[in-house]
PDB file of C-alpha atoms in Angstrom:
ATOM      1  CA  UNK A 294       0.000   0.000   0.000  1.00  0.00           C
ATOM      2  CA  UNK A 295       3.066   2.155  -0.367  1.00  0.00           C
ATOM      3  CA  UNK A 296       2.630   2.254  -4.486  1.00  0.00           C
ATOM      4  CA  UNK A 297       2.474   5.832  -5.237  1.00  0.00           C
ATOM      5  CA  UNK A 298      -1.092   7.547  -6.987  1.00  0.00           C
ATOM      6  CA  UNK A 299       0.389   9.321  -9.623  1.00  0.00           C
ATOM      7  CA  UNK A 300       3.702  10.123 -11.292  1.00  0.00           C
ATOM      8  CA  UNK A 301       3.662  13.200  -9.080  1.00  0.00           C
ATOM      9  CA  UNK A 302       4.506  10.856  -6.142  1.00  0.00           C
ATOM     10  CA  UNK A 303       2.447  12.449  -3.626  1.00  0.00           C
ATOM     11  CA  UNK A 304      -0.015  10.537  -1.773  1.00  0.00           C
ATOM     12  CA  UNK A 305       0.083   6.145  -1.797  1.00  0.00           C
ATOM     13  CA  UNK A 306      -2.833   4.268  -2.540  1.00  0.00           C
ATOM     14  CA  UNK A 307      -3.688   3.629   1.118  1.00  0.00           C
ATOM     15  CA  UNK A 308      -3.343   7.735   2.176  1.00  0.00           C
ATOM     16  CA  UNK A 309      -5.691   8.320  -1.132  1.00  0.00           C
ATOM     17  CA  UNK A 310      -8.440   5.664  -0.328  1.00  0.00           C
ATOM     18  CA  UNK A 311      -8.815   7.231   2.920  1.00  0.00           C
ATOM     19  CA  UNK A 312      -8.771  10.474   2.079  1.00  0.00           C
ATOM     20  CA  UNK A 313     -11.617   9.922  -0.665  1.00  0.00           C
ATOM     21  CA  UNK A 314     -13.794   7.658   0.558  1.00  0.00           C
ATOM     22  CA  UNK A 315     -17.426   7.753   1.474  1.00  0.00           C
ATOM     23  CA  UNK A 316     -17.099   8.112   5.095  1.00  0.00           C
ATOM     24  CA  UNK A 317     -14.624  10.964   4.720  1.00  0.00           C
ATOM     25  CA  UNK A 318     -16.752  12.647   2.346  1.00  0.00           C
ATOM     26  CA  UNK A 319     -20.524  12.407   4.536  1.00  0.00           C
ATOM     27  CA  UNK A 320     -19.561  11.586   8.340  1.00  0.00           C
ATOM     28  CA  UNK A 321     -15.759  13.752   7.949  1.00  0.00           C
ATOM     29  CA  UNK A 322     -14.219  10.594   9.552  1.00  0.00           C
ATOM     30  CA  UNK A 323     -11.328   8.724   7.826  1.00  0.00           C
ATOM     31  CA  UNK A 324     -11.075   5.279   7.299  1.00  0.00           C
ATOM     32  CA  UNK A 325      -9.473   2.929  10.047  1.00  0.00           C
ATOM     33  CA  UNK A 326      -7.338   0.700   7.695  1.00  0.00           C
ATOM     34  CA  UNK A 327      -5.599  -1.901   9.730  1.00  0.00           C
ATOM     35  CA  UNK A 328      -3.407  -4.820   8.578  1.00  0.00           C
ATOM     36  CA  UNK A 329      -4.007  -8.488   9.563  1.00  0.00           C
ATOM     37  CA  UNK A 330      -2.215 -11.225   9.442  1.00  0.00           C
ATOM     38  CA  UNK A 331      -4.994 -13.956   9.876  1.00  0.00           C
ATOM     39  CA  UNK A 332      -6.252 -12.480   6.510  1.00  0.00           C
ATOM     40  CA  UNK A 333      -3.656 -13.725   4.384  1.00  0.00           C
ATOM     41  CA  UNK A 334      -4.469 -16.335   2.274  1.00  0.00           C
ATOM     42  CA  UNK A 335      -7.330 -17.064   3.750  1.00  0.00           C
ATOM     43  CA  UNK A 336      -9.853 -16.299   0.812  1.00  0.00           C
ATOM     44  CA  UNK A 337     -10.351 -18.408  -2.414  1.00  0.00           C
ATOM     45  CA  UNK A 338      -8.257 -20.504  -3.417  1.00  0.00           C
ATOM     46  CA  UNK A 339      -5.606 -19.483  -1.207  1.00  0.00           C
ATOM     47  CA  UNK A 340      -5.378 -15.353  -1.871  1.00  0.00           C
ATOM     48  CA  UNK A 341      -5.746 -12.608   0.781  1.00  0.00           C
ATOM     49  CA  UNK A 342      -9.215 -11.480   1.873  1.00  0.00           C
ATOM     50  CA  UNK A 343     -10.066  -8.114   2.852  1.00  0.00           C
ATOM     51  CA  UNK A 344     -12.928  -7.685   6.096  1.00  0.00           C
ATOM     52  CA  UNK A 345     -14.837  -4.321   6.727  1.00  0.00           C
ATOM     53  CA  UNK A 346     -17.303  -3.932   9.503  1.00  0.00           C
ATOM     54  CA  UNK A 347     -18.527  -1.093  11.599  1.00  0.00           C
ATOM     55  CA  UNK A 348     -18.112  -0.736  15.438  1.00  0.00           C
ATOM     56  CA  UNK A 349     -21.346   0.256  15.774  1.00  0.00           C
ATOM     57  CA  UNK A 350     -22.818  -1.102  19.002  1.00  0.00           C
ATOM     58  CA  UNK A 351     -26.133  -0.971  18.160  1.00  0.00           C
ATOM     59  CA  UNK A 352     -24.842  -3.471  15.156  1.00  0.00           C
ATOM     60  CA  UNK A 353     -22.383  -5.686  16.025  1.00  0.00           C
ATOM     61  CA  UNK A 354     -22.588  -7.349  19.614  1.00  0.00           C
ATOM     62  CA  UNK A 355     -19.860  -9.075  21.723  1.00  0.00           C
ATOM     63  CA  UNK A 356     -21.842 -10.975  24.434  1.00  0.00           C
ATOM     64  CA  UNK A 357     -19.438 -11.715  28.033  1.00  0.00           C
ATOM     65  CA  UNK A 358     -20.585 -14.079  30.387  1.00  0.00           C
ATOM     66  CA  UNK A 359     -20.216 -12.507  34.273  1.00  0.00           C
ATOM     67  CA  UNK A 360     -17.242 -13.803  36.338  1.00  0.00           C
ATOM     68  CA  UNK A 361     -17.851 -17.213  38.042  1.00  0.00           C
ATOM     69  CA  UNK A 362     -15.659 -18.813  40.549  1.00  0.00           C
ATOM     70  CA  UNK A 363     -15.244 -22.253  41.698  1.00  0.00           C
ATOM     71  CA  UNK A 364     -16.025 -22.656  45.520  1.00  0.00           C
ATOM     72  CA  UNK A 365     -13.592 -21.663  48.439  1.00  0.00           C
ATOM     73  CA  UNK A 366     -11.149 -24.159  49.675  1.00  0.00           C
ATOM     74  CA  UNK A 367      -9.703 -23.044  53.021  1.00  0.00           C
ATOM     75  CA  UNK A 368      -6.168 -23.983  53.845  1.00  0.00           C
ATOM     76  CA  UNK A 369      -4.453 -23.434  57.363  1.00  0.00           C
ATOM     77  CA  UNK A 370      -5.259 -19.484  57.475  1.00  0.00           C
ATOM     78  CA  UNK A 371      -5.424 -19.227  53.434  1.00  0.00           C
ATOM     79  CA  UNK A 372      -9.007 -19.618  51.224  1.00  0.00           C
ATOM     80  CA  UNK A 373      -8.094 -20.413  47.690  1.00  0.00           C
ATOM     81  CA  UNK A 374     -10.876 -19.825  44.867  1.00  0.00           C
ATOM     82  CA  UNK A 375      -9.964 -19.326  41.145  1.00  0.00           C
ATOM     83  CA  UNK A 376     -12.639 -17.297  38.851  1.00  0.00           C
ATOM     84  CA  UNK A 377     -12.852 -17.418  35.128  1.00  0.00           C
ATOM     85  CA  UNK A 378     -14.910 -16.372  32.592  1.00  0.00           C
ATOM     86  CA  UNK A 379     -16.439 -17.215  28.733  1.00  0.00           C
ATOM     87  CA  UNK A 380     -15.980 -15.133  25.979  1.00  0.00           C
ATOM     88  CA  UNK A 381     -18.339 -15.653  23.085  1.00  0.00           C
ATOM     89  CA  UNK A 382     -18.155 -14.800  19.511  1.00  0.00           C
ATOM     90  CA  UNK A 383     -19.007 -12.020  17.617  1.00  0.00           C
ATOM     91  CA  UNK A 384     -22.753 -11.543  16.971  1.00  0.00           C
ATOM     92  CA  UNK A 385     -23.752  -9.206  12.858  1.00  0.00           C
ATOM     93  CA  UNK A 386     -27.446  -7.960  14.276  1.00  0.00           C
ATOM     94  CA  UNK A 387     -27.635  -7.396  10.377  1.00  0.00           C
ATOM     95  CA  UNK A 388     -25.897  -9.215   7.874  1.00  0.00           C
ATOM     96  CA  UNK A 389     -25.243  -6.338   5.935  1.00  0.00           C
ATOM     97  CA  UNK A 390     -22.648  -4.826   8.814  1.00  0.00           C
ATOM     98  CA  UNK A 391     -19.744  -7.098   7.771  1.00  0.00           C
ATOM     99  CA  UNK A 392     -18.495  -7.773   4.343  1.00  0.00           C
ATOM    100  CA  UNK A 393     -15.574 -10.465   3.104  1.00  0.00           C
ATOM    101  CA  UNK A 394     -13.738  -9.708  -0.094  1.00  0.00           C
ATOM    102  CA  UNK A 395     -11.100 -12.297  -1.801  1.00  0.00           C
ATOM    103  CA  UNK A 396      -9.124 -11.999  -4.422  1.00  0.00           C
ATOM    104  CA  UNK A 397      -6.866  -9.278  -3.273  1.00  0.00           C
TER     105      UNK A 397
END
């Protein structure tokens, strides 16, 4: 994403995208374009897929279990208990928040 625009040299591809984009151009906010490497070659046959998404809450949910412990064990003056937790996985309220692209 370092290729250069134009022959001027200016602005890359990356700086240009975000500076032109939809969001920039109706909400003022630039695009949060982050690398990751659990997206390479992971689309079809074997190329590098692209995710977008929004972090709206209202779209996109995250559900935590509370904290839960296991019960006390008391030893000489000490009481030992251990608490953990379940994470579980990310919930689209509407499919049309996220969007997969191969090919890249």
């Amino acid at each position: 994403m370092t290729r250069k625009v134009s022959d001027a040299g200016n602005i890359s591809i990356l700086e240009y995208i975000k500076v032109n984009c939809i969001s920039n151009a109706k909400n003022g906010k630039l695009l949060d374009i982050q690398p990751s490497k659990w997206c390479t070659g992971r689309g079809t046959a074997g190329t590098d897929r692209m995710m977008c998404y929004t972090q709206n809450e209202n779209r996109v949910r995250f559900p935590m279990v509370p904290l839960q412990r296991t019960p006390v064990e008391y030893r000489d003056l000490r009481q030992l208990t251990t608490y953990y937790g379940r994470l579980g996985a990310v919930e689209w309220v509407y499919p049309e928040t996220a969007f997969y692209a191969d090919g890249l």
